XYZ file of C-alpha atoms in Angstrom:
306
model
C 30.387 19.070 -4.193
C 27.553 21.204 -2.804
C 27.561 23.856 -5.546
C 24.151 23.984 -7.267
C 23.115 25.002 -10.773
C 19.930 26.967 -11.516
C 17.904 23.741 -11.211
C 19.262 23.079 -7.729
C 21.422 20.186 -8.935
C 24.888 19.383 -7.628
C 27.670 17.242 -9.151
C 26.029 14.077 -7.867
C 22.996 14.824 -10.068
C 25.194 15.234 -13.150
C 26.838 11.838 -12.605
C 23.465 10.231 -11.929
C 21.737 11.738 -14.950
C 24.539 10.593 -17.270
C 24.748 7.131 -15.730
C 28.346 7.641 -14.533
C 27.959 5.142 -11.704
C 31.707 4.680 -11.104
C 32.194 8.433 -10.768
C 29.262 8.512 -8.381
C 30.742 5.728 -6.267
C 34.087 7.547 -6.218
C 32.325 10.694 -5.033
C 30.706 8.794 -2.149
C 33.751 6.705 -1.251
C 35.309 7.619 2.082
C 32.207 9.417 3.316
C 30.344 8.290 6.396
C 26.897 6.716 6.033
C 25.289 9.922 7.247
C 27.238 12.001 4.711
C 26.308 9.608 1.894
C 22.675 9.741 2.948
C 22.774 13.526 3.031
C 24.111 13.685 -0.538
C 21.690 11.073 -1.888
C 18.785 12.807 -0.138
C 19.483 16.165 -1.771
C 16.541 17.292 -3.914
C 16.550 19.583 -6.939
C 13.836 22.121 -7.822
C 11.527 19.315 -9.035
C 11.969 17.430 -5.781
C 13.938 14.640 -7.466
C 17.011 13.087 -5.852
C 20.026 11.513 -7.558
C 18.282 8.132 -7.342
C 15.362 9.471 -9.403
C 17.870 10.504 -12.071
C 19.561 7.100 -12.018
C 16.211 5.352 -12.556
C 15.440 7.736 -15.414
C 18.822 7.044 -17.063
C 18.390 3.270 -16.646
C 14.968 3.444 -18.288
C 16.155 5.520 -21.246
C 19.200 3.356 -21.943
C 17.569 -0.042 -21.361
C 15.001 0.513 -24.179
C 12.251 -0.781 -21.944
C 14.099 -3.922 -20.820
C 14.013 -4.552 -17.079
C 17.710 -4.833 -16.284
C 19.437 -4.986 -12.900
C 18.997 -1.424 -11.556
C 22.031 0.809 -11.041
C 20.678 2.042 -7.706
C 21.100 -1.394 -6.099
C 24.797 -0.935 -5.080
C 24.009 2.484 -3.614
C 21.269 1.070 -1.381
C 23.003 -2.149 -0.342
C 25.379 -0.463 2.085
C 22.580 1.217 4.028
C 20.502 -0.193 6.869
C 16.817 -0.956 6.118
C 15.770 2.123 8.124
C 18.119 4.380 6.115
C 16.977 2.783 2.851
C 13.360 3.475 3.782
C 14.225 7.085 4.589
C 15.887 7.517 1.193
C 13.248 5.693 -0.866
C 10.388 7.544 0.863
C 11.515 10.957 -0.413
C 8.779 12.554 -2.525
C 9.161 14.888 -5.494
C 6.956 17.939 -6.101
C 4.195 15.651 -7.392
C 4.381 13.667 -4.164
C 5.785 10.621 -5.931
C 8.433 8.283 -4.525
C 10.850 6.029 -6.403
C 8.262 3.285 -5.944
C 5.611 5.326 -7.798
C 8.068 5.800 -10.674
C 8.954 2.093 -10.808
C 5.257 1.128 -10.802
C 4.435 3.551 -13.605
C 7.075 1.810 -15.710
C 5.921 -1.628 -14.529
C 9.514 -2.399 -13.551
C 9.213 -5.354 -11.170
C 13.014 -5.665 -10.927
C 13.366 -2.151 -9.493
C 10.396 -2.709 -7.179
C 11.999 -5.851 -5.749
C 15.276 -3.949 -5.313
C 13.532 -1.131 -3.433
C 11.609 -3.511 -1.151
C 13.973 -6.457 -0.653
C 15.784 -5.205 2.476
C 12.676 -3.807 4.162
C 10.507 -5.562 6.728
C 6.811 -6.105 5.860
C 5.881 -3.169 8.134
C 8.397 -0.923 6.378
C 7.112 -2.107 2.996
C 3.538 -1.281 4.008
C 4.637 2.185 5.115
C 6.410 2.807 1.790
C 3.597 1.475 -0.427
C 1.075 3.547 1.547
C 2.741 6.881 0.732
C 0.298 9.017 -1.279
C 1.131 11.588 -3.942
C -0.541 15.015 -4.202
C -3.618 13.375 -5.781
C -3.808 10.769 -3.049
C -2.533 7.958 -5.253
C -0.291 5.253 -3.823
C 2.192 3.147 -5.786
C -0.547 0.503 -5.864
C -2.954 2.950 -7.554
C -0.281 3.601 -10.189
C 0.340 -0.116 -10.786
C -3.398 -0.838 -11.122
C -3.979 1.692 -13.896
C -1.305 0.197 -16.160
C -2.573 -1.957 -19.017
C 0.535 -3.777 -20.227
C 1.564 -7.380 -19.634
C 4.074 -6.464 -16.911
C 1.382 -4.958 -14.658
C 0.611 -8.259 -12.905
C 4.289 -8.892 -12.173
C 4.412 -5.370 -10.745
C 1.468 -6.051 -8.423
C 2.922 -9.376 -7.291
C 6.275 -7.730 -6.543
C 4.540 -5.010 -4.512
C 2.391 -7.332 -2.398
C 4.565 -10.456 -2.187
C 5.736 -10.138 1.440
C 2.739 -8.422 3.019
C 0.262 -10.106 5.333
C -3.380 -10.280 4.298
C -4.257 -7.559 6.812
C -1.536 -5.286 5.442
C -2.807 -5.855 1.897
C -6.344 -4.903 2.909
C -5.126 -1.730 4.650
C -3.260 -0.623 1.508
C -6.112 -1.535 -0.858
C -8.516 0.559 1.240
C -6.472 3.760 0.799
C -8.449 6.309 -1.229
C -7.188 9.071 -3.510
C -8.626 12.602 -3.659
C -11.627 11.273 -5.622
C -12.250 8.638 -2.983
C -11.113 5.845 -5.277
C -9.132 2.828 -4.132
C -6.827 0.653 -6.281
C -9.883 -1.569 -6.873
C -11.724 1.406 -8.427
C -8.629 2.191 -10.502
C -8.483 -1.376 -11.817
C -12.193 -1.313 -12.687
C -11.808 1.990 -14.541
C -8.866 0.533 -16.491
C -10.829 -2.696 -17.195
C -8.070 -4.722 -15.538
C -9.780 -7.901 -14.348
C -6.383 -9.564 -13.873
C -5.269 -6.762 -11.533
C -8.429 -7.195 -9.456
C -7.819 -10.932 -9.201
C -4.274 -10.266 -7.956
C -5.499 -7.745 -5.384
C -8.278 -10.002 -4.080
C -6.189 -13.157 -4.035
C -5.996 -14.699 -0.537
C -8.642 -12.314 0.883
C -11.553 -13.817 2.812
C -15.155 -13.173 1.723
C -15.544 -10.577 4.503
C -12.377 -8.786 3.399
C -13.507 -8.901 -0.234
C -16.825 -7.309 0.708
C -14.935 -4.610 2.582
C -12.654 -3.629 -0.320
C -15.081 -4.174 -3.227
C -17.991 -2.177 -1.839
C -16.126 0.893 -0.596
C -17.558 4.031 -2.240
C -15.777 6.888 -3.943
C -16.891 10.534 -3.674
C -19.496 9.906 -6.375
C -20.902 7.148 -4.114
C -19.884 4.468 -6.634
C -18.174 1.171 -5.970
C -15.902 -0.692 -8.362
C -18.849 -2.970 -9.176
C -20.972 0.030 -10.231
C -18.124 1.169 -12.504
C -17.718 -2.275 -14.073
C -21.459 -2.637 -14.761
C -21.620 0.880 -16.178
C -18.778 0.019 -18.584
C -20.302 -3.364 -19.495
C -17.005 -4.981 -18.516
C -18.011 -8.613 -18.029
C -14.541 -9.934 -17.113
C -14.112 -7.286 -14.412
C -17.611 -7.942 -13.049
C -16.864 -11.664 -12.766
C -13.566 -10.947 -10.993
C -15.287 -8.652 -8.492
C -18.190 -10.964 -7.611
C -16.128 -14.144 -7.459
C -16.818 -16.016 -4.187
C -19.678 -13.666 -3.248
C -23.201 -15.059 -2.849
C -26.207 -13.596 -4.734
C -27.681 -11.948 -1.620
C -24.470 -10.022 -0.983
C -24.413 -8.819 -4.595
C -28.144 -7.990 -4.636
C -27.827 -5.834 -1.543
C -25.203 -3.722 -3.278
C -26.998 -3.484 -6.634
C -30.288 -2.484 -4.996
C -28.870 0.890 -3.975
C -29.883 4.043 -5.826
C -26.449 4.569 -7.436
C -26.864 1.421 -9.545
C -28.821 1.328 -12.788
C -29.512 -1.809 -14.807
C -27.121 -1.827 -17.799
C -28.403 -1.464 -21.352
C -25.793 -3.750 -22.904
C -27.484 -7.138 -23.643
C -24.496 -9.267 -22.631
C -24.129 -7.440 -19.320
C -27.855 -7.736 -18.668
C -27.683 -11.471 -19.307
C -24.797 -11.756 -16.840
C -26.889 -9.830 -14.305
C -29.873 -12.137 -14.815
C -27.743 -15.232 -14.374
C -26.606 -14.067 -10.940
C -30.079 -14.197 -9.396
C -33.141 -16.383 -9.065
C -36.641 -15.210 -10.042
C -37.474 -13.638 -6.665
C -34.168 -11.802 -6.503
C -34.721 -10.406 -9.999
C -38.111 -9.084 -8.919
C -36.508 -7.373 -5.914
C -33.884 -5.745 -8.123
C -36.403 -4.413 -10.625
C -38.753 -3.195 -7.871
C -35.891 -1.282 -6.291
C -35.007 0.244 -9.662
C -38.525 1.652 -9.946
C -38.400 2.918 -6.366
C -35.221 4.780 -7.274
C -36.906 6.328 -10.329
C -34.952 4.318 -12.903
C -36.335 3.120 -16.227
C -36.133 -0.636 -16.810
C -37.928 -0.836 -20.180
C -38.322 -4.323 -21.683
C -35.892 -5.760 -19.158
C -38.755 -5.632 -16.615
C -40.915 -8.051 -18.597
C -38.212 -10.691 -18.797
C -37.177 -10.299 -15.160
C -40.552 -10.416 -13.477
C -42.992 -12.195 -15.774
C -42.912 -15.780 -17.094
C -41.160 -15.711 -20.467
C -44.198 -16.449 -22.750
C -46.212 -13.680 -21.070
C -43.206 -11.367 -21.107
C -42.866 -11.782 -24.862
C -46.593 -11.176 -25.313
C -46.428 -7.968 -23.212
C -43.323 -6.777 -25.000
C -45.022 -7.201 -28.398
C -48.013 -5.173 -27.227
């Protein structure tokens, strides 16, 4: 049972990789919980356990359908603490089973992995970072298919607002949070799911955190001209809060006309003047946008023609 091949895999890996669940159950039958846990915790050269192989087999044979996962019976007999220990195992890339499930947007597997855990245990599991600093939430936020929102909801369903904020604030090696990841992927719907139920103060905290390039998610969205993402980020914020952020040197007024119009509509005349003045202080070119921000429109048109 403990004999390994050149990849460090034992018999339990062979049964798992081929989807021979009954053979796997027979192999574990009669063993104590500790012995079962020891076998299921065994990692091959890539750091994968038998459960990783079962998930991989399920995915390949289900043709993308989210069926009841084969790992469920193997986890059900373990206490929540033992389940957490098993699910928290990381492969050589630092990924857990939860990272894998999020990459495939498999909400059914995510619910199976989390269902027996307490909210504190769930927070601990979701907060595990891979070698690039990414959590399972980072992975879920960069997906662009229709199942991504169900994935996010499954991840965050049982967490308190404070626990959500703590997870959202986790930064990867580039200093980016899941909010940054969503903005980069132009996922306004993901941002709405992440910010749902957060207070204005909590929104300010998670939206305006800076990555290592000193950029916030709002800077990224404006730079990309992503109007839907911008609207999701600034929802429930007042103009003064937004202006304070956009007056910093990292922000430059977008060139895209639609994005500029959205920017204008956020502020009154005095606030527009402040924004443009700050742009000049920071050495940024505003071009014709200056005329229409600061001057009355008839005079602005006249100046622009000259």
